[in-house]
Short mmCIF file of C-alpha atoms in Angstrom, two decimals:
data_model
loop_
_atom_site.label_atom_id
_atom_site.label_comp_id
_atom_site.label_asym_id
_atom_site.label_seq_id
_atom_site.Cartn_x
_atom_site.Cartn_y
_atom_site.Cartn_z
CA UNK A 1 -0.05 -0.08 0.14
CA UNK A 2 1.21 3.76 -0.57
CA UNK A 3 1.77 5.54 2.35
CA UNK A 4 -1.32 7.59 1.95
CA UNK A 5 -3.18 4.07 2.86
CA UNK A 6 -1.01 3.24 5.73
CA UNK A 7 -1.74 6.76 7.42
CA UNK A 8 -5.54 6.02 6.62
CA UNK A 9 -4.94 2.76 8.16
CA UNK A 10 -3.49 3.98 11.67
CA UNK A 11 -6.04 6.80 11.52
CA UNK A 12 -9.03 4.09 11.50
CA UNK A 13 -7.11 1.79 13.74
CA UNK A 14 -7.10 4.78 16.46
CA UNK A 15 -10.82 5.65 15.94
CA UNK A 16 -11.81 2.03 16.50
CA UNK A 17 -9.64 1.23 19.30
CA UNK A 18 -11.34 3.93 21.12
CA UNK A 19 -15.09 2.73 19.72
CA UNK A 20 -14.31 -0.34 21.96
CA UNK A 21 -13.96 1.71 24.93
CA UNK A 22 -17.08 3.65 24.24
CA UNK A 23 -19.23 0.29 23.62
CA UNK A 24 -17.72 -0.80 26.75
CA UNK A 25 -19.06 1.91 29.30
CA UNK A 26 -22.59 2.20 27.18
CA UNK A 27 -23.33 -1.69 27.09
CA UNK A 28 -23.21 -1.60 31.06
CA UNK A 29 -26.41 0.64 30.53
CA UNK A 30 -27.85 -0.02 27.54
CA UNK A 31 -29.24 -3.16 26.01
CA UNK A 32 -26.86 -4.27 23.41
CA UNK A 33 -29.21 -4.82 20.32
CA UNK A 34 -30.65 -1.24 21.39
CA UNK A 35 -27.14 0.13 21.13
CA UNK A 36 -26.60 -1.46 17.96
CA UNK A 37 -29.80 0.39 16.60
CA UNK A 38 -28.24 3.81 18.11
CA UNK A 39 -24.81 3.39 16.81
CA UNK A 40 -25.99 2.94 13.32
CA UNK A 41 -29.37 5.40 13.37
CA UNK A 42 -26.85 8.15 14.80
CA UNK A 43 -24.22 7.76 12.12
CA UNK A 44 -26.83 7.11 9.47
CA UNK A 45 -28.18 10.65 10.16
CA UNK A 46 -24.43 12.28 10.26
CA UNK A 47 -23.80 11.10 6.60
CA UNK A 48 -27.22 11.80 5.22
CA UNK A 49 -26.54 15.19 6.48
CA UNK A 50 -23.21 14.84 4.83
CA UNK A 51 -24.83 13.91 1.19
CA UNK A 52 -27.10 16.55 1.46
CA UNK A 53 -24.56 19.26 1.97
CA UNK A 54 -22.43 17.57 -0.74
CA UNK A 55 -25.34 17.11 -3.02
CA UNK A 56 -24.71 13.59 -3.49
CA UNK A 57 -28.35 11.82 -2.38
CA UNK A 58 -29.10 11.10 -5.89
CA UNK A 59 -26.70 8.43 -5.75
CA UNK A 60 -29.05 6.61 -3.14
CA UNK A 61 -30.60 4.53 -5.63
CA UNK A 62 -33.31 2.40 -5.38
CA UNK A 63 -31.30 -0.43 -7.23
CA UNK A 64 -28.75 -0.51 -4.62
CA UNK A 65 -31.41 -1.14 -2.04
CA UNK A 66 -30.97 -4.84 -1.56
CA UNK A 67 -27.30 -4.54 -1.61
CA UNK A 68 -26.97 -2.08 0.91
CA UNK A 69 -29.32 -4.17 2.96
CA UNK A 70 -26.78 -7.16 2.85
CA UNK A 71 -23.74 -4.81 3.56
CA UNK A 72 -25.68 -3.65 6.69
CA UNK A 73 -26.39 -6.74 7.94
CA UNK A 74 -22.62 -8.32 7.21
CA UNK A 75 -20.67 -5.15 8.50
CA UNK A 76 -23.04 -3.38 11.13
CA UNK A 77 -26.18 -5.64 12.27
CA UNK A 78 -24.67 -8.81 12.86
CA UNK A 79 -20.89 -8.05 14.08
CA UNK A 80 -22.13 -5.11 16.46
CA UNK A 81 -24.89 -7.35 17.97
CA UNK A 82 -22.22 -10.23 18.50
CA UNK A 83 -19.46 -7.84 19.82
CA UNK A 84 -21.66 -6.14 22.24
CA UNK A 85 -23.26 -9.11 23.58
CA UNK A 86 -19.87 -10.65 24.09
CA UNK A 87 -18.63 -7.60 25.79
CA UNK A 88 -21.64 -7.70 28.29
CA UNK A 89 -19.29 -10.14 30.30
CA UNK A 90 -15.99 -10.05 28.71
CA UNK A 91 -13.26 -7.45 28.75
CA UNK A 92 -12.31 -5.31 25.70
CA UNK A 93 -9.06 -6.55 25.54
CA UNK A 94 -10.28 -10.02 25.10
CA UNK A 95 -12.41 -8.94 22.59
CA UNK A 96 -10.22 -6.96 20.90
CA UNK A 97 -7.67 -9.78 20.92
CA UNK A 98 -10.37 -11.96 19.31
CA UNK A 99 -11.44 -9.51 16.57
CA UNK A 100 -8.31 -9.16 15.46
CA UNK A 101 -8.83 -12.42 13.82
CA UNK A 102 -10.43 -10.62 10.95
CA UNK A 103 -7.48 -10.54 8.52
CA UNK A 104 -7.37 -14.16 8.72
CA UNK A 105 -10.79 -14.93 7.78
CA UNK A 106 -10.64 -12.22 4.93
CA UNK A 107 -7.78 -13.99 3.57
CA UNK A 108 -9.73 -17.30 3.48
CA UNK A 109 -12.98 -15.37 2.10
CA UNK A 110 -11.48 -13.26 -0.53
CA UNK A 111 -8.32 -15.57 -1.37
CA UNK A 112 -9.94 -19.28 -1.21
CA UNK A 113 -13.74 -19.05 -1.17
CA UNK A 114 -14.47 -16.16 -3.70
CA UNK A 115 -10.92 -15.66 -5.48
CA UNK A 116 -11.48 -12.12 -5.12
CA UNK A 117 -7.68 -11.87 -4.14
CA UNK A 118 -4.21 -13.91 -4.68
CA UNK A 119 -3.51 -15.88 -2.00
CA UNK A 120 0.22 -15.20 -1.25
CA UNK A 121 2.86 -16.68 1.23
CA UNK A 122 3.63 -13.41 2.51
CA UNK A 123 -0.05 -12.37 3.32
CA UNK A 124 0.06 -15.40 5.52
CA UNK A 125 3.18 -14.66 7.36
CA UNK A 126 2.10 -11.32 7.83
CA UNK A 127 -1.09 -11.89 9.31
CA UNK A 128 0.08 -14.43 11.83
CA UNK A 129 2.96 -12.08 12.73
CA UNK A 130 0.15 -9.40 13.43
CA UNK A 131 -2.07 -11.71 15.72
CA UNK A 132 1.04 -12.99 17.47
CA UNK A 133 1.82 -9.28 18.32
CA UNK A 134 -1.76 -8.80 19.44
CA UNK A 135 -1.52 -11.60 21.71
CA UNK A 136 1.66 -10.74 23.16
CA UNK A 137 0.44 -7.07 23.83
CA UNK A 138 -2.49 -8.11 25.73
CA UNK A 139 -1.06 -11.10 27.04
CA UNK A 140 -3.05 -10.71 30.47
CA UNK A 141 -6.22 -10.75 28.79
CA UNK A 142 -5.53 -14.05 27.15
CA UNK A 143 -6.58 -15.66 30.62
CA UNK A 144 -9.82 -14.80 29.69
CA UNK A 145 -9.64 -17.72 26.99
CA UNK A 146 -9.77 -19.92 30.15
CA UNK A 147 -12.08 -18.38 32.27
CA UNK A 148 -14.63 -16.42 30.35
CA UNK A 149 -17.93 -17.96 28.96
CA UNK A 150 -17.22 -19.51 25.73
CA UNK A 151 -20.41 -18.33 24.05
CA UNK A 152 -19.08 -14.97 24.21
CA UNK A 153 -15.78 -15.61 22.96
CA UNK A 154 -17.71 -17.34 20.03
CA UNK A 155 -19.74 -14.19 19.36
CA UNK A 156 -16.58 -12.03 19.10
CA UNK A 157 -15.31 -14.63 16.42
CA UNK A 158 -18.44 -14.73 14.64
CA UNK A 159 -17.87 -10.81 14.35
CA UNK A 160 -14.58 -11.30 12.49
CA UNK A 161 -16.18 -13.93 10.20
CA UNK A 162 -18.89 -11.17 9.28
CA UNK A 163 -16.61 -8.38 8.91
CA UNK A 164 -14.57 -10.62 6.91
CA UNK A 165 -17.71 -11.27 4.37
CA UNK A 166 -18.62 -7.73 4.60
CA UNK A 167 -14.72 -6.66 3.08
CA UNK A 168 -15.18 -8.81 0.49
CA UNK A 169 -18.62 -8.00 -0.39
CA UNK A 170 -18.07 -4.34 -0.12
CA UNK A 171 -15.45 -4.19 -3.33
CA UNK A 172 -18.90 -4.06 -5.52
CA UNK A 173 -19.31 -0.69 -4.23
CA UNK A 174 -15.91 0.64 -5.53
CA UNK A 175 -17.55 2.83 -8.37
CA UNK A 176 -19.64 4.84 -5.64
CA UNK A 177 -18.27 7.64 -3.58
CA UNK A 178 -17.22 6.32 -0.04
CA UNK A 179 -19.52 8.78 1.80
CA UNK A 180 -22.63 6.96 -0.32
CA UNK A 181 -21.32 3.31 0.00
CA UNK A 182 -21.10 4.35 4.21
CA UNK A 183 -24.57 5.91 4.10
CA UNK A 184 -25.94 3.41 2.15
CA UNK A 185 -24.93 0.51 4.43
CA UNK A 186 -26.14 2.36 7.38
CA UNK A 187 -29.22 3.04 6.13
CA UNK A 188 -29.77 -0.88 5.27
CA UNK A 189 -28.44 -1.80 9.09
CA UNK A 190 -30.51 0.77 10.60
CA UNK A 191 -33.83 -0.48 8.87
CA UNK A 192 -32.59 -3.84 10.02
CA UNK A 193 -32.07 -3.01 13.56
CA UNK A 194 -35.06 -0.94 14.53
CA UNK A 195 -37.60 -3.78 14.79
CA UNK A 196 -35.00 -5.85 16.67
CA UNK A 197 -34.41 -2.86 19.10
CA UNK A 198 -38.15 -2.68 19.73
CA UNK A 199 -38.55 -6.28 20.35
CA UNK A 200 -35.67 -6.65 22.43
CA UNK A 201 -35.59 -3.40 24.62
CA UNK A 202 -37.94 -4.98 27.05
CA UNK A 203 -38.32 -2.46 30.11
CA UNK A 204 -35.54 -0.18 29.44
CA UNK A 205 -35.90 3.29 28.98
CA UNK A 206 -33.74 6.37 27.85
CA UNK A 207 -33.64 7.84 31.42
CA UNK A 208 -32.28 4.29 32.53
CA UNK A 209 -28.70 5.52 31.30
CA UNK A 210 -26.74 8.46 32.65
CA UNK A 211 -25.20 11.60 30.69
CA UNK A 212 -21.56 9.68 30.57
CA UNK A 213 -23.26 6.56 28.58
CA UNK A 214 -25.09 8.82 26.28
CA UNK A 215 -21.63 10.84 25.46
CA UNK A 216 -20.29 7.46 24.84
CA UNK A 217 -23.35 6.36 22.65
CA UNK A 218 -22.66 9.79 20.68
CA UNK A 219 -19.05 9.26 20.43
CA UNK A 220 -19.48 5.59 19.04
CA UNK A 221 -22.15 6.83 16.52
CA UNK A 222 -20.07 9.85 15.29
CA UNK A 223 -16.61 9.22 15.50
CA UNK A 224 -16.40 5.68 15.75
CA UNK A 225 -18.93 4.82 13.11
CA UNK A 226 -19.76 7.79 10.64
CA UNK A 227 -16.31 9.25 10.05
CA UNK A 228 -14.85 5.57 10.69
CA UNK A 229 -16.83 4.45 8.08
CA UNK A 230 -15.82 7.40 5.57
CA UNK A 231 -12.31 6.54 5.87
CA UNK A 232 -12.81 2.48 5.95
CA UNK A 233 -14.68 2.78 2.10
CA UNK A 234 -12.03 5.00 0.81
CA UNK A 235 -9.37 2.50 1.99
CA UNK A 236 -11.44 -0.61 0.89
CA UNK A 237 -11.77 0.49 -2.51
CA UNK A 238 -8.22 1.97 -2.88
CA UNK A 239 -6.35 -1.00 -1.10
CA UNK A 240 -8.62 -4.15 -0.96
CA UNK A 241 -10.39 -6.49 1.40
CA UNK A 242 -7.37 -7.89 3.13
CA UNK A 243 -5.01 -4.82 3.65
CA UNK A 244 -8.55 -2.93 4.73
CA UNK A 245 -8.82 -5.74 7.46
CA UNK A 246 -5.57 -5.12 8.82
CA UNK A 247 -7.36 -2.39 10.95
CA UNK A 248 -8.18 -4.84 13.42
CA UNK A 249 -4.65 -5.72 13.91
CA UNK A 250 -4.26 -2.07 14.92
CA UNK A 251 -7.20 -1.55 17.06
CA UNK A 252 -5.74 -3.32 20.58
CA UNK A 253 -2.51 -1.65 19.83
CA UNK A 254 -4.49 1.60 19.44
CA UNK A 255 -6.38 1.26 22.45
CA UNK A 256 -3.26 0.74 24.38
CA UNK A 257 -1.72 3.90 23.08
CA UNK A 258 -4.86 5.78 24.00
CA UNK A 259 -4.98 4.44 27.64
CA UNK A 260 -1.02 5.39 27.82
CA UNK A 261 -1.58 8.55 26.31
CA UNK A 262 -5.00 9.75 27.76
CA UNK A 263 -5.34 7.76 31.07
CA UNK A 264 -1.71 7.68 32.08
CA UNK A 265 -1.52 3.76 32.04
CA UNK A 266 1.80 2.19 31.88
CA UNK A 267 3.18 0.48 28.79
CA UNK A 268 5.36 -2.34 29.94
CA UNK A 269 7.71 -4.90 27.89
CA UNK A 270 5.17 -7.01 26.64
CA UNK A 271 3.25 -4.49 25.36
CA UNK A 272 6.08 -2.77 23.52
CA UNK A 273 7.54 -5.87 21.91
CA UNK A 274 4.08 -6.72 21.01
CA UNK A 275 3.52 -3.75 18.86
CA UNK A 276 7.30 -4.36 17.45
CA UNK A 277 5.85 -7.98 16.37
CA UNK A 278 2.59 -6.35 15.21
CA UNK A 279 4.70 -3.56 12.87
CA UNK A 280 6.66 -6.51 11.70
CA UNK A 281 3.70 -8.67 10.57
CA UNK A 282 2.38 -5.17 8.69
CA UNK A 283 5.87 -4.97 6.91
CA UNK A 284 5.78 -8.50 5.68
CA UNK A 285 2.26 -8.46 4.59
CA UNK A 286 2.90 -5.21 2.79
CA UNK A 287 5.74 -7.06 0.78
CA UNK A 288 7.46 -4.32 -0.80
CA UNK A 289 10.69 -4.53 1.29
CA UNK A 290 10.65 -8.49 0.61
CA UNK A 291 10.45 -7.42 -3.04
CA UNK A 292 12.93 -4.90 -3.02
CA UNK A 293 15.58 -7.27 -1.26
CA UNK A 294 14.80 -10.18 -3.71
CA UNK A 295 15.35 -8.02 -6.43
CA UNK A 296 18.51 -6.46 -5.23
CA UNK A 297 21.48 -8.43 -6.98
CA UNK A 298 23.56 -10.47 -4.32
CA UNK A 299 21.02 -10.76 -1.97
#
């Protein structure tokens, strides 16, 4: 990927690293499926306003309704619901580790199942190194693999599979402006999640959540979804499904770094060492250094 795509990937990783924290706070006072609807509905309203301002609403054509519903189902409704459900009983650290398997599933889906991308050894090696780096950084959270409920862990893995399918399916929107593709899928997921939220809200009322929770919900919708998807769809169109899915490797690292910068949390040798392994994995997956070395005479 060119430097521009790496910068976009880093920014997106930082935003979604914060989103895991926003979700962990919000899901403590809001039912998971209700929170999913709030997240996508807020983001949808923001992006509809963006399209109106940019005079791009006409791109939301009726012929795209079904593809947008499918994309909203794969990239929002299913993974958000599974992740929020899992985070009701497991920590954000373990959830982000399990979510970091997304590039592995993306390689399988994009390269083996739909033959959308070429399967290459450096991609497999890079993803494996990246996941190893994430596991090292969050080693203490791995104890949850033995103690936390299996169903919650399977939810997070299921979300990773859904994200992988979505990244592959989203390539068909490359001809659309990224803000149109992002808005369309959020319209689809909002439509799907509204009846689900009404059914599973139970006796919950908006007044049951405090101000801090609602601030986290707004941050989750505006920053963690609307703005993030504008970046994600641009990256997907330019760099492909496997490269775009690398953001899930950066999310745990960004969460640790945000904790260090914002909350004053310490970074130990494991965190720094794991981050180094993660960066090595990204370099290997990118492949350019390996190609240059192979092309150098005498090497």
